[in-house]
Short mmCIF file of N, CA, C and O in Angstrom, two decimals:
data_model
loop_
_atom_site.label_atom_id
_atom_site.label_comp_id
_atom_site.label_asym_id
_atom_site.label_seq_id
_atom_site.Cartn_x
_atom_site.Cartn_y
_atom_site.Cartn_z
N MET A 1 0.85 -1.18 0.00
CA MET A 1 0.00 0.00 0.00
C MET A 1 0.90 1.24 0.00
O MET A 1 1.83 1.34 0.76
N SER A 2 0.58 2.19 -0.87
CA SER A 2 1.40 3.39 -0.95
C SER A 2 1.09 4.33 0.21
O SER A 2 0.03 4.24 0.84
N TYR A 3 2.00 5.25 0.43
CA TYR A 3 1.78 6.23 1.50
C TYR A 3 0.49 7.02 1.27
O TYR A 3 -0.25 7.28 2.20
N MET A 4 0.21 7.39 0.02
CA MET A 4 -0.99 8.20 -0.26
C MET A 4 -2.26 7.39 -0.01
O MET A 4 -3.28 7.97 0.35
N ASP A 5 -2.21 6.06 -0.18
CA ASP A 5 -3.37 5.23 0.18
C ASP A 5 -3.60 5.29 1.69
O ASP A 5 -4.72 5.47 2.15
N GLU A 6 -2.52 5.15 2.44
CA GLU A 6 -2.60 5.24 3.91
C GLU A 6 -3.07 6.63 4.34
O GLU A 6 -3.94 6.76 5.20
N PHE A 7 -2.48 7.66 3.73
CA PHE A 7 -2.84 9.04 4.04
C PHE A 7 -4.33 9.26 3.76
O PHE A 7 -5.04 9.85 4.58
N GLY A 8 -4.79 8.80 2.61
CA GLY A 8 -6.19 8.97 2.25
C GLY A 8 -7.13 8.30 3.25
O GLY A 8 -8.15 8.88 3.63
N LYS A 9 -6.78 7.09 3.68
CA LYS A 9 -7.61 6.41 4.67
C LYS A 9 -7.68 7.20 5.96
O LYS A 9 -8.73 7.35 6.57
N LYS A 10 -6.52 7.72 6.37
CA LYS A 10 -6.47 8.52 7.60
C LYS A 10 -7.33 9.77 7.49
O LYS A 10 -7.96 10.20 8.45
N MET A 11 -7.36 10.35 6.28
CA MET A 11 -8.10 11.59 6.06
C MET A 11 -9.54 11.33 5.58
O MET A 11 -10.28 12.27 5.30
N HIS A 12 -9.90 10.06 5.44
CA HIS A 12 -11.22 9.66 4.92
C HIS A 12 -11.43 10.19 3.51
O HIS A 12 -12.49 10.74 3.17
N GLN A 13 -10.39 10.02 2.69
CA GLN A 13 -10.41 10.47 1.30
C GLN A 13 -9.73 9.39 0.45
O GLN A 13 -8.90 8.65 0.96
N SER A 14 -10.06 9.36 -0.82
CA SER A 14 -9.35 8.46 -1.72
C SER A 14 -8.63 9.32 -2.76
O SER A 14 -9.19 10.31 -3.25
N TYR A 15 -7.39 8.96 -3.06
CA TYR A 15 -6.57 9.73 -3.97
C TYR A 15 -6.27 8.93 -5.22
O TYR A 15 -5.91 7.76 -5.15
N GLU A 16 -6.41 9.61 -6.35
CA GLU A 16 -6.04 9.03 -7.64
C GLU A 16 -4.66 9.58 -7.99
O GLU A 16 -4.40 10.78 -7.82
N HIS A 17 -3.79 8.73 -8.50
CA HIS A 17 -2.42 9.10 -8.85
C HIS A 17 -2.31 9.22 -10.35
O HIS A 17 -2.83 8.38 -11.08
N TYR A 18 -1.66 10.27 -10.82
CA TYR A 18 -1.42 10.40 -12.27
C TYR A 18 -0.24 9.51 -12.63
O TYR A 18 0.82 9.57 -12.01
N ASN A 19 -0.44 8.69 -13.66
CA ASN A 19 0.62 7.86 -14.21
C ASN A 19 0.94 8.34 -15.61
O ASN A 19 0.02 8.56 -16.42
N GLU A 20 2.22 8.50 -15.90
CA GLU A 20 2.69 8.97 -17.21
C GLU A 20 2.01 8.19 -18.33
O GLU A 20 1.94 6.97 -18.30
N GLY A 21 1.50 8.91 -19.32
CA GLY A 21 0.89 8.29 -20.48
C GLY A 21 -0.60 8.01 -20.34
O GLY A 21 -1.26 7.65 -21.32
N GLU A 22 -1.14 8.16 -19.15
CA GLU A 22 -2.58 7.95 -18.95
C GLU A 22 -3.32 9.26 -19.16
O GLU A 22 -2.73 10.33 -19.32
N ASP A 23 -4.65 9.18 -19.14
CA ASP A 23 -5.48 10.38 -19.25
C ASP A 23 -5.19 11.29 -18.06
O ASP A 23 -4.81 10.83 -16.98
N ASP A 24 -5.39 12.58 -18.26
CA ASP A 24 -5.19 13.56 -17.19
C ASP A 24 -6.05 13.23 -15.98
O ASP A 24 -7.13 12.66 -16.11
N LEU A 25 -5.58 13.66 -14.81
CA LEU A 25 -6.44 13.69 -13.63
C LEU A 25 -7.32 14.93 -13.79
O LEU A 25 -6.81 16.01 -14.08
N VAL A 26 -8.61 14.78 -13.61
CA VAL A 26 -9.53 15.90 -13.77
C VAL A 26 -10.19 16.17 -12.43
O VAL A 26 -10.79 15.28 -11.82
N THR A 27 -10.05 17.41 -11.95
CA THR A 27 -10.67 17.79 -10.69
C THR A 27 -12.13 18.17 -10.95
O THR A 27 -12.51 18.49 -12.07
N LEU A 28 -12.93 18.16 -9.89
CA LEU A 28 -14.32 18.58 -10.02
C LEU A 28 -14.43 20.06 -10.38
O LEU A 28 -15.47 20.51 -10.85
N ALA A 29 -13.35 20.81 -10.19
CA ALA A 29 -13.34 22.22 -10.58
C ALA A 29 -12.98 22.39 -12.05
O ALA A 29 -12.96 23.50 -12.57
N GLY A 30 -12.68 21.26 -12.74
CA GLY A 30 -12.41 21.32 -14.17
C GLY A 30 -10.94 21.42 -14.54
O GLY A 30 -10.62 21.58 -15.72
N GLU A 31 -10.05 21.33 -13.60
CA GLU A 31 -8.62 21.36 -13.91
C GLU A 31 -8.19 20.01 -14.46
O GLU A 31 -8.73 18.97 -14.06
N HIS A 32 -7.22 20.03 -15.36
CA HIS A 32 -6.67 18.81 -15.96
C HIS A 32 -5.18 18.77 -15.65
O HIS A 32 -4.43 19.65 -16.10
N PHE A 33 -4.77 17.76 -14.89
CA PHE A 33 -3.35 17.62 -14.54
C PHE A 33 -2.79 16.37 -15.19
O PHE A 33 -3.41 15.33 -15.13
N PRO A 34 -1.66 16.42 -15.85
CA PRO A 34 -0.69 17.52 -15.90
C PRO A 34 -0.88 18.50 -17.05
O PRO A 34 -0.09 19.41 -17.20
N ARG A 35 -1.92 18.33 -17.88
CA ARG A 35 -2.09 19.21 -19.04
C ARG A 35 -2.03 20.68 -18.66
O ARG A 35 -1.35 21.48 -19.33
N ASP A 36 -2.72 21.09 -17.60
CA ASP A 36 -2.74 22.50 -17.23
C ASP A 36 -1.36 23.01 -16.82
O ASP A 36 -1.10 24.20 -16.91
N ILE A 37 -0.51 22.10 -16.39
CA ILE A 37 0.87 22.49 -16.08
C ILE A 37 1.67 22.57 -17.37
O ILE A 37 2.34 23.56 -17.64
N SER A 38 1.56 21.54 -18.20
CA SER A 38 2.36 21.45 -19.43
C SER A 38 2.02 22.55 -20.43
O SER A 38 2.90 23.10 -21.08
N GLU A 39 0.73 22.85 -20.53
CA GLU A 39 0.31 23.86 -21.51
C GLU A 39 0.21 25.25 -20.91
O GLU A 39 -0.12 26.20 -21.60
N ASP A 40 0.49 25.36 -19.59
CA ASP A 40 0.44 26.65 -18.91
C ASP A 40 -0.88 27.36 -19.19
O ASP A 40 -0.90 28.54 -19.55
N THR A 41 -2.00 26.61 -19.04
CA THR A 41 -3.31 27.14 -19.41
C THR A 41 -3.79 28.26 -18.49
O THR A 41 -4.54 29.12 -18.91
N SER A 42 -3.40 28.22 -17.25
CA SER A 42 -3.77 29.27 -16.29
C SER A 42 -2.54 29.60 -15.47
O SER A 42 -1.77 28.71 -15.15
N PRO A 43 -2.38 30.86 -15.10
CA PRO A 43 -1.24 31.16 -14.24
C PRO A 43 -1.40 30.51 -12.88
O PRO A 43 -2.52 30.37 -12.37
N PHE A 44 -0.31 30.06 -12.31
CA PHE A 44 -0.31 29.52 -10.95
C PHE A 44 0.13 30.63 -10.01
O PHE A 44 1.12 31.30 -10.25
N LYS A 45 -0.63 30.81 -8.95
CA LYS A 45 -0.34 31.82 -7.94
C LYS A 45 0.06 31.10 -6.66
O LYS A 45 -0.54 30.09 -6.29
N LEU A 46 1.07 31.61 -5.96
CA LEU A 46 1.55 31.01 -4.73
C LEU A 46 0.99 31.78 -3.54
O LEU A 46 1.22 32.97 -3.38
N SER A 47 0.24 31.06 -2.72
CA SER A 47 -0.37 31.62 -1.52
C SER A 47 0.42 31.18 -0.30
O SER A 47 1.11 30.16 -0.33
N SER A 48 0.26 31.90 0.79
CA SER A 48 0.87 31.48 2.04
C SER A 48 0.11 30.29 2.63
O SER A 48 0.60 29.60 3.50
N GLY A 49 -1.12 30.08 2.14
CA GLY A 49 -1.94 28.99 2.65
C GLY A 49 -2.89 29.42 3.74
O GLY A 49 -3.75 28.66 4.15
N ASP A 50 -2.75 30.64 4.21
CA ASP A 50 -3.66 31.14 5.24
C ASP A 50 -5.04 31.35 4.64
O ASP A 50 -5.18 31.73 3.48
N HIS A 51 -6.07 31.12 5.44
CA HIS A 51 -7.44 31.29 4.95
C HIS A 51 -7.74 32.74 4.60
O HIS A 51 -8.59 33.02 3.78
N ASP A 52 -7.03 33.67 5.22
CA ASP A 52 -7.27 35.09 4.93
C ASP A 52 -6.19 35.63 3.99
O ASP A 52 -5.73 36.74 4.11
N SER A 53 -5.80 34.80 3.02
CA SER A 53 -4.76 35.18 2.07
C SER A 53 -5.11 36.46 1.34
O SER A 53 -6.27 36.84 1.23
N ARG A 54 -4.07 37.05 0.80
CA ARG A 54 -4.27 38.24 -0.02
C ARG A 54 -5.06 37.88 -1.27
O ARG A 54 -5.23 36.72 -1.60
N ASP A 55 -5.49 38.87 -1.99
CA ASP A 55 -6.16 38.67 -3.26
C ASP A 55 -5.19 37.98 -4.22
O ASP A 55 -4.04 38.41 -4.35
N PRO A 56 -5.62 36.92 -4.92
CA PRO A 56 -4.72 36.21 -5.84
C PRO A 56 -4.07 37.12 -6.87
O PRO A 56 -2.97 36.84 -7.33
N LYS A 57 -4.74 38.21 -7.21
CA LYS A 57 -4.14 39.14 -8.19
C LYS A 57 -2.86 39.75 -7.64
O LYS A 57 -2.02 40.21 -8.40
N ASP A 58 -2.71 39.76 -6.32
CA ASP A 58 -1.52 40.33 -5.70
C ASP A 58 -0.46 39.28 -5.35
O ASP A 58 0.62 39.62 -4.90
N MET A 59 -0.81 38.00 -5.55
CA MET A 59 0.13 36.92 -5.20
C MET A 59 1.18 36.75 -6.28
O MET A 59 0.97 37.11 -7.44
N GLU A 60 2.28 36.14 -5.90
CA GLU A 60 3.37 35.85 -6.83
C GLU A 60 2.92 34.79 -7.84
O GLU A 60 2.32 33.79 -7.48
N THR A 61 3.18 35.06 -9.12
CA THR A 61 2.93 34.06 -10.15
C THR A 61 4.16 33.16 -10.22
O THR A 61 5.29 33.65 -10.26
N ILE A 62 3.92 31.84 -10.19
CA ILE A 62 5.03 30.89 -10.24
C ILE A 62 4.90 30.00 -11.47
O ILE A 62 3.84 29.89 -12.07
N LYS A 63 5.99 29.38 -11.83
CA LYS A 63 6.02 28.49 -12.99
C LYS A 63 6.14 27.05 -12.51
O LYS A 63 6.99 26.75 -11.68
N LEU A 64 5.28 26.19 -13.03
CA LEU A 64 5.34 24.77 -12.75
C LEU A 64 5.62 24.04 -14.05
O LEU A 64 5.26 24.51 -15.12
N LYS A 65 6.29 22.89 -13.92
CA LYS A 65 6.60 22.08 -15.09
C LYS A 65 6.42 20.61 -14.70
O LYS A 65 6.92 20.18 -13.67
N TRP A 66 5.66 19.87 -15.52
CA TRP A 66 5.54 18.43 -15.31
C TRP A 66 6.87 17.83 -15.71
O TRP A 66 7.28 17.90 -16.87
N ASN A 67 7.60 17.31 -14.74
CA ASN A 67 8.98 16.89 -14.96
C ASN A 67 9.32 15.73 -14.03
O ASN A 67 10.11 15.89 -13.10
N PRO A 68 8.72 14.54 -14.24
CA PRO A 68 8.92 13.43 -13.31
C PRO A 68 10.36 12.91 -13.25
O PRO A 68 10.73 12.23 -12.31
N GLN A 69 11.16 13.27 -14.24
CA GLN A 69 12.56 12.83 -14.27
C GLN A 69 13.51 13.99 -13.96
O GLN A 69 14.57 14.10 -14.55
N VAL A 70 13.14 14.82 -13.00
CA VAL A 70 13.93 16.01 -12.67
C VAL A 70 15.40 15.64 -12.48
O VAL A 70 15.73 14.61 -11.89
N ILE A 71 16.27 16.46 -13.06
CA ILE A 71 17.72 16.23 -12.94
C ILE A 71 18.37 17.47 -12.35
O ILE A 71 17.74 18.51 -12.23
N ASN A 72 19.63 17.35 -11.99
CA ASN A 72 20.33 18.44 -11.28
C ASN A 72 20.23 19.79 -11.99
O ASN A 72 20.05 20.81 -11.34
N LYS A 73 20.35 19.81 -13.31
CA LYS A 73 20.33 21.12 -14.00
C LYS A 73 18.98 21.82 -13.86
O LYS A 73 18.90 23.03 -13.95
N ASP A 74 17.91 21.06 -13.57
CA ASP A 74 16.60 21.66 -13.37
C ASP A 74 16.53 22.46 -12.07
O ASP A 74 15.64 23.27 -11.89
N ASN A 75 17.47 22.21 -11.16
CA ASN A 75 17.46 22.88 -9.86
C ASN A 75 17.85 24.34 -9.93
O ASN A 75 17.65 25.08 -8.98
N ASP A 76 18.42 24.76 -11.04
CA ASP A 76 18.89 26.13 -11.16
C ASP A 76 17.82 27.12 -11.60
O ASP A 76 18.02 28.32 -11.54
N SER A 77 16.67 26.62 -12.02
CA SER A 77 15.64 27.52 -12.51
C SER A 77 14.65 27.86 -11.39
O SER A 77 14.64 27.22 -10.34
N ASP A 78 13.84 28.86 -11.63
CA ASP A 78 12.80 29.25 -10.68
C ASP A 78 11.49 28.52 -10.99
O ASP A 78 10.41 29.08 -10.82
N THR A 79 11.61 27.28 -11.45
CA THR A 79 10.45 26.47 -11.80
C THR A 79 10.23 25.40 -10.75
O THR A 79 11.18 24.78 -10.28
N TYR A 80 8.97 25.18 -10.40
CA TYR A 80 8.61 24.06 -9.54
C TYR A 80 8.47 22.84 -10.45
O TYR A 80 7.58 22.80 -11.31
N ASN A 81 9.38 21.89 -10.32
CA ASN A 81 9.39 20.68 -11.13
C ASN A 81 8.48 19.65 -10.48
O ASN A 81 8.81 19.09 -9.44
N VAL A 82 7.33 19.39 -11.09
CA VAL A 82 6.33 18.49 -10.54
C VAL A 82 6.69 17.05 -10.92
O VAL A 82 6.80 16.73 -12.09
N VAL A 83 6.85 16.21 -9.89
CA VAL A 83 7.25 14.82 -10.12
C VAL A 83 6.13 13.83 -9.85
O VAL A 83 6.20 12.68 -10.28
N ALA A 84 5.10 14.23 -9.14
CA ALA A 84 3.96 13.35 -8.85
C ALA A 84 2.72 14.20 -8.57
O ALA A 84 2.83 15.30 -8.02
N ILE A 85 1.56 13.66 -8.97
CA ILE A 85 0.29 14.36 -8.78
C ILE A 85 -0.73 13.37 -8.23
O ILE A 85 -0.89 12.27 -8.76
N PHE A 86 -1.41 13.78 -7.17
CA PHE A 86 -2.48 12.99 -6.57
C PHE A 86 -3.69 13.90 -6.41
O PHE A 86 -3.56 15.05 -6.00
N ASN A 87 -4.88 13.37 -6.72
CA ASN A 87 -6.09 14.18 -6.61
C ASN A 87 -7.19 13.42 -5.88
O ASN A 87 -7.39 12.22 -6.08
N HIS A 88 -7.91 14.15 -5.04
CA HIS A 88 -9.12 13.65 -4.38
C HIS A 88 -10.28 14.52 -4.83
O HIS A 88 -10.23 15.74 -4.69
N ASN A 89 -11.31 13.89 -5.39
CA ASN A 89 -12.54 14.60 -5.72
C ASN A 89 -13.59 14.20 -4.70
O ASN A 89 -13.90 13.02 -4.56
N GLY A 90 -14.11 15.18 -3.99
CA GLY A 90 -15.19 14.92 -3.05
C GLY A 90 -16.52 15.00 -3.76
O GLY A 90 -16.66 14.55 -4.90
N LYS A 91 -17.48 15.64 -3.13
CA LYS A 91 -18.84 15.71 -3.69
C LYS A 91 -19.08 16.96 -4.53
O LYS A 91 -20.07 17.05 -5.23
N SER A 92 -18.19 17.95 -4.43
CA SER A 92 -18.38 19.19 -5.18
C SER A 92 -17.01 19.77 -5.54
O SER A 92 -15.98 19.32 -5.04
N ALA A 93 -17.02 20.79 -6.39
CA ALA A 93 -15.77 21.44 -6.81
C ALA A 93 -15.00 21.97 -5.61
O ALA A 93 -13.77 21.97 -5.60
N GLU A 94 -15.73 22.43 -4.58
CA GLU A 94 -15.08 22.96 -3.39
C GLU A 94 -14.41 21.87 -2.56
O GLU A 94 -13.66 22.16 -1.64
N ASP A 95 -14.69 20.62 -2.88
CA ASP A 95 -14.20 19.50 -2.09
C ASP A 95 -13.12 18.71 -2.82
O ASP A 95 -12.93 17.53 -2.56
N HIS A 96 -12.40 19.34 -3.76
CA HIS A 96 -11.29 18.64 -4.40
C HIS A 96 -9.98 19.09 -3.74
O HIS A 96 -9.84 20.23 -3.31
N ILE A 97 -9.05 18.15 -3.67
CA ILE A 97 -7.71 18.44 -3.12
C ILE A 97 -6.71 17.80 -4.06
O ILE A 97 -6.76 16.59 -4.29
N THR A 98 -5.83 18.61 -4.61
CA THR A 98 -4.79 18.10 -5.51
C THR A 98 -3.43 18.40 -4.90
O THR A 98 -3.14 19.55 -4.57
N TYR A 99 -2.63 17.35 -4.76
CA TYR A 99 -1.26 17.50 -4.27
C TYR A 99 -0.31 17.43 -5.46
O TYR A 99 -0.37 16.50 -6.26
N LEU A 100 0.54 18.42 -5.55
CA LEU A 100 1.58 18.49 -6.57
C LEU A 100 2.92 18.37 -5.85
O LEU A 100 3.35 19.29 -5.15
N PHE A 101 3.55 17.22 -5.99
CA PHE A 101 4.83 16.98 -5.33
C PHE A 101 5.92 17.48 -6.27
O PHE A 101 6.02 17.03 -7.41
N CYS A 102 6.71 18.43 -5.78
CA CYS A 102 7.65 19.17 -6.63
C CYS A 102 9.05 19.22 -6.02
O CYS A 102 9.25 18.96 -4.84
N PHE A 103 9.99 19.63 -6.88
CA PHE A 103 11.31 20.05 -6.43
C PHE A 103 11.48 21.49 -6.89
O PHE A 103 11.19 21.82 -8.03
N TYR A 104 11.91 22.33 -5.95
CA TYR A 104 12.14 23.74 -6.24
C TYR A 104 13.54 24.07 -5.74
O TYR A 104 13.81 23.94 -4.54
N HIS A 105 14.41 24.43 -6.65
CA HIS A 105 15.83 24.64 -6.32
C HIS A 105 16.40 23.41 -5.60
O HIS A 105 17.17 23.55 -4.65
N GLY A 106 15.98 22.23 -6.03
CA GLY A 106 16.51 20.98 -5.48
C GLY A 106 15.86 20.54 -4.18
O GLY A 106 16.16 19.46 -3.68
N GLU A 107 14.96 21.33 -3.62
CA GLU A 107 14.31 20.99 -2.35
C GLU A 107 12.91 20.44 -2.60
O GLU A 107 12.17 20.99 -3.42
N PRO A 108 12.51 19.38 -1.88
CA PRO A 108 11.15 18.85 -2.05
C PRO A 108 10.11 19.78 -1.45
O PRO A 108 10.29 20.30 -0.35
N VAL A 109 9.04 20.00 -2.20
CA VAL A 109 7.94 20.85 -1.76
C VAL A 109 6.63 20.17 -2.18
O VAL A 109 6.47 19.81 -3.34
N ALA A 110 5.72 20.01 -1.23
CA ALA A 110 4.40 19.47 -1.53
C ALA A 110 3.41 20.63 -1.58
O ALA A 110 3.11 21.24 -0.56
N LEU A 111 2.94 20.94 -2.79
CA LEU A 111 1.97 22.03 -2.97
C LEU A 111 0.56 21.45 -3.02
O LEU A 111 0.36 20.33 -3.47
N VAL A 112 -0.40 22.25 -2.57
CA VAL A 112 -1.80 21.86 -2.56
C VAL A 112 -2.58 22.84 -3.44
O VAL A 112 -2.39 24.05 -3.34
N ASP A 113 -3.47 22.28 -4.27
CA ASP A 113 -4.38 23.09 -5.07
C ASP A 113 -5.81 22.74 -4.67
O ASP A 113 -6.17 21.56 -4.65
N GLN A 114 -6.59 23.75 -4.32
CA GLN A 114 -8.02 23.58 -4.04
C GLN A 114 -8.82 24.66 -4.75
O GLN A 114 -9.90 25.03 -4.33
N THR A 115 -8.26 25.15 -5.86
CA THR A 115 -8.88 26.22 -6.63
C THR A 115 -10.24 25.77 -7.15
O THR A 115 -10.37 24.65 -7.64
N THR A 116 -11.21 26.66 -7.07
CA THR A 116 -12.54 26.31 -7.57
C THR A 116 -13.00 27.21 -8.71
O THR A 116 -13.92 26.85 -9.43
N ASN A 117 -12.40 28.36 -8.89
CA ASN A 117 -12.82 29.23 -9.99
C ASN A 117 -11.78 30.32 -10.21
O ASN A 117 -10.83 30.44 -9.46
N GLY A 118 -11.96 31.08 -11.26
CA GLY A 118 -11.05 32.17 -11.56
C GLY A 118 -10.15 31.83 -12.73
O GLY A 118 -10.11 30.69 -13.19
N GLY A 119 -9.41 32.79 -13.19
CA GLY A 119 -8.53 32.61 -14.33
C GLY A 119 -7.12 32.23 -13.91
O GLY A 119 -6.17 32.47 -14.64
N TYR A 120 -6.97 31.63 -12.73
CA TYR A 120 -5.68 31.26 -12.19
C TYR A 120 -5.89 30.08 -11.25
O TYR A 120 -7.00 29.76 -10.87
N MET A 121 -4.80 29.43 -10.90
CA MET A 121 -4.83 28.37 -9.89
C MET A 121 -3.97 28.81 -8.73
O MET A 121 -2.83 29.24 -8.93
N VAL A 122 -4.52 28.73 -7.53
CA VAL A 122 -3.80 29.12 -6.32
C VAL A 122 -3.30 27.85 -5.63
O VAL A 122 -4.07 26.96 -5.33
N VAL A 123 -1.99 27.79 -5.41
CA VAL A 123 -1.38 26.67 -4.70
C VAL A 123 -0.67 27.20 -3.47
O VAL A 123 -0.31 28.39 -3.41
N HIS A 124 -0.47 26.32 -2.50
CA HIS A 124 0.29 26.69 -1.31
C HIS A 124 0.97 25.43 -0.77
O HIS A 124 0.50 24.32 -1.02
N PRO A 125 2.08 25.61 -0.05
CA PRO A 125 2.71 24.44 0.57
C PRO A 125 1.74 23.79 1.55
O PRO A 125 1.01 24.48 2.25
N THR A 126 1.72 22.46 1.59
CA THR A 126 0.81 21.78 2.48
C THR A 126 1.11 22.12 3.94
O THR A 126 2.27 22.26 4.32
N ALA A 127 0.06 22.24 4.71
CA ALA A 127 0.21 22.46 6.15
C ALA A 127 0.33 21.11 6.88
O ALA A 127 0.65 21.08 8.07
N ASN A 128 0.10 20.01 6.16
CA ASN A 128 0.17 18.69 6.77
C ASN A 128 1.63 18.27 6.89
O ASN A 128 2.25 17.88 5.90
N GLN A 129 2.17 18.34 8.09
CA GLN A 129 3.59 18.06 8.30
C GLN A 129 3.94 16.59 8.07
O GLN A 129 5.06 16.29 7.64
N ASP A 130 3.01 15.67 8.34
CA ASP A 130 3.28 14.25 8.07
C ASP A 130 3.51 14.04 6.58
O ASP A 130 4.46 13.36 6.18
N LEU A 131 2.66 14.62 5.76
CA LEU A 131 2.77 14.48 4.32
C LEU A 131 4.05 15.13 3.81
O LEU A 131 4.80 14.53 3.03
N ALA A 132 4.33 16.34 4.26
CA ALA A 132 5.54 17.05 3.83
C ALA A 132 6.81 16.30 4.23
O ALA A 132 7.73 16.16 3.44
N SER A 133 6.85 15.80 5.46
CA SER A 133 8.06 15.12 5.92
C SER A 133 8.22 13.76 5.22
O SER A 133 9.33 13.35 4.92
N HIS A 134 7.11 13.09 4.91
CA HIS A 134 7.22 11.82 4.19
C HIS A 134 7.76 12.05 2.78
O HIS A 134 8.61 11.30 2.32
N PHE A 135 7.30 13.10 2.11
CA PHE A 135 7.82 13.40 0.78
C PHE A 135 9.31 13.74 0.87
O PHE A 135 10.10 13.30 0.03
N LYS A 136 9.69 14.48 1.89
CA LYS A 136 11.11 14.82 2.06
C LYS A 136 11.94 13.56 2.27
O LYS A 136 13.03 13.43 1.70
N GLU A 137 11.44 12.61 3.05
CA GLU A 137 12.14 11.33 3.26
C GLU A 137 12.32 10.60 1.95
O GLU A 137 13.41 10.09 1.66
N ILE A 138 11.26 10.51 1.15
CA ILE A 138 11.34 9.83 -0.15
C ILE A 138 12.35 10.54 -1.04
O ILE A 138 13.18 9.91 -1.70
N ALA A 139 12.29 11.86 -1.07
CA ALA A 139 13.18 12.65 -1.93
C ALA A 139 14.65 12.48 -1.53
O ALA A 139 15.53 12.48 -2.40
N ASN A 140 14.90 12.32 -0.25
CA ASN A 140 16.28 12.22 0.23
C ASN A 140 16.84 10.81 0.16
O ASN A 140 18.01 10.59 0.44
N SER A 141 15.99 9.83 -0.21
CA SER A 141 16.50 8.46 -0.28
C SER A 141 16.80 8.03 -1.69
O SER A 141 16.56 8.68 -2.63
#
């Protein structure tokens, strides 16, 4: 059983994993991963993750790249290299949770997307320390 299966059970959620060459993961909000990353269909905005975040129009726009085979030279760019994607669709668009496991300047970062509307996608580092530390363990091994 994968860590995300265990994590999902603990959170009472089921997660679908994107596998290279398969159809995109589609969120209930209409996002398509990794297509929306690869085609840069909407700008990605980086939030602090606080519920009272600033207006997304004022947030930093970041670049993501679907790059499951990230190599050392990729660490020099200001791009979040996405190596794995997991999505949970609940009962409505507001109830989707997408985890984008990335490397940014060589460091593992687990970003969360729960965007439901707008011309952009807002992501933030996960507040779940178990998930973040498990990804860091995998990345360092």
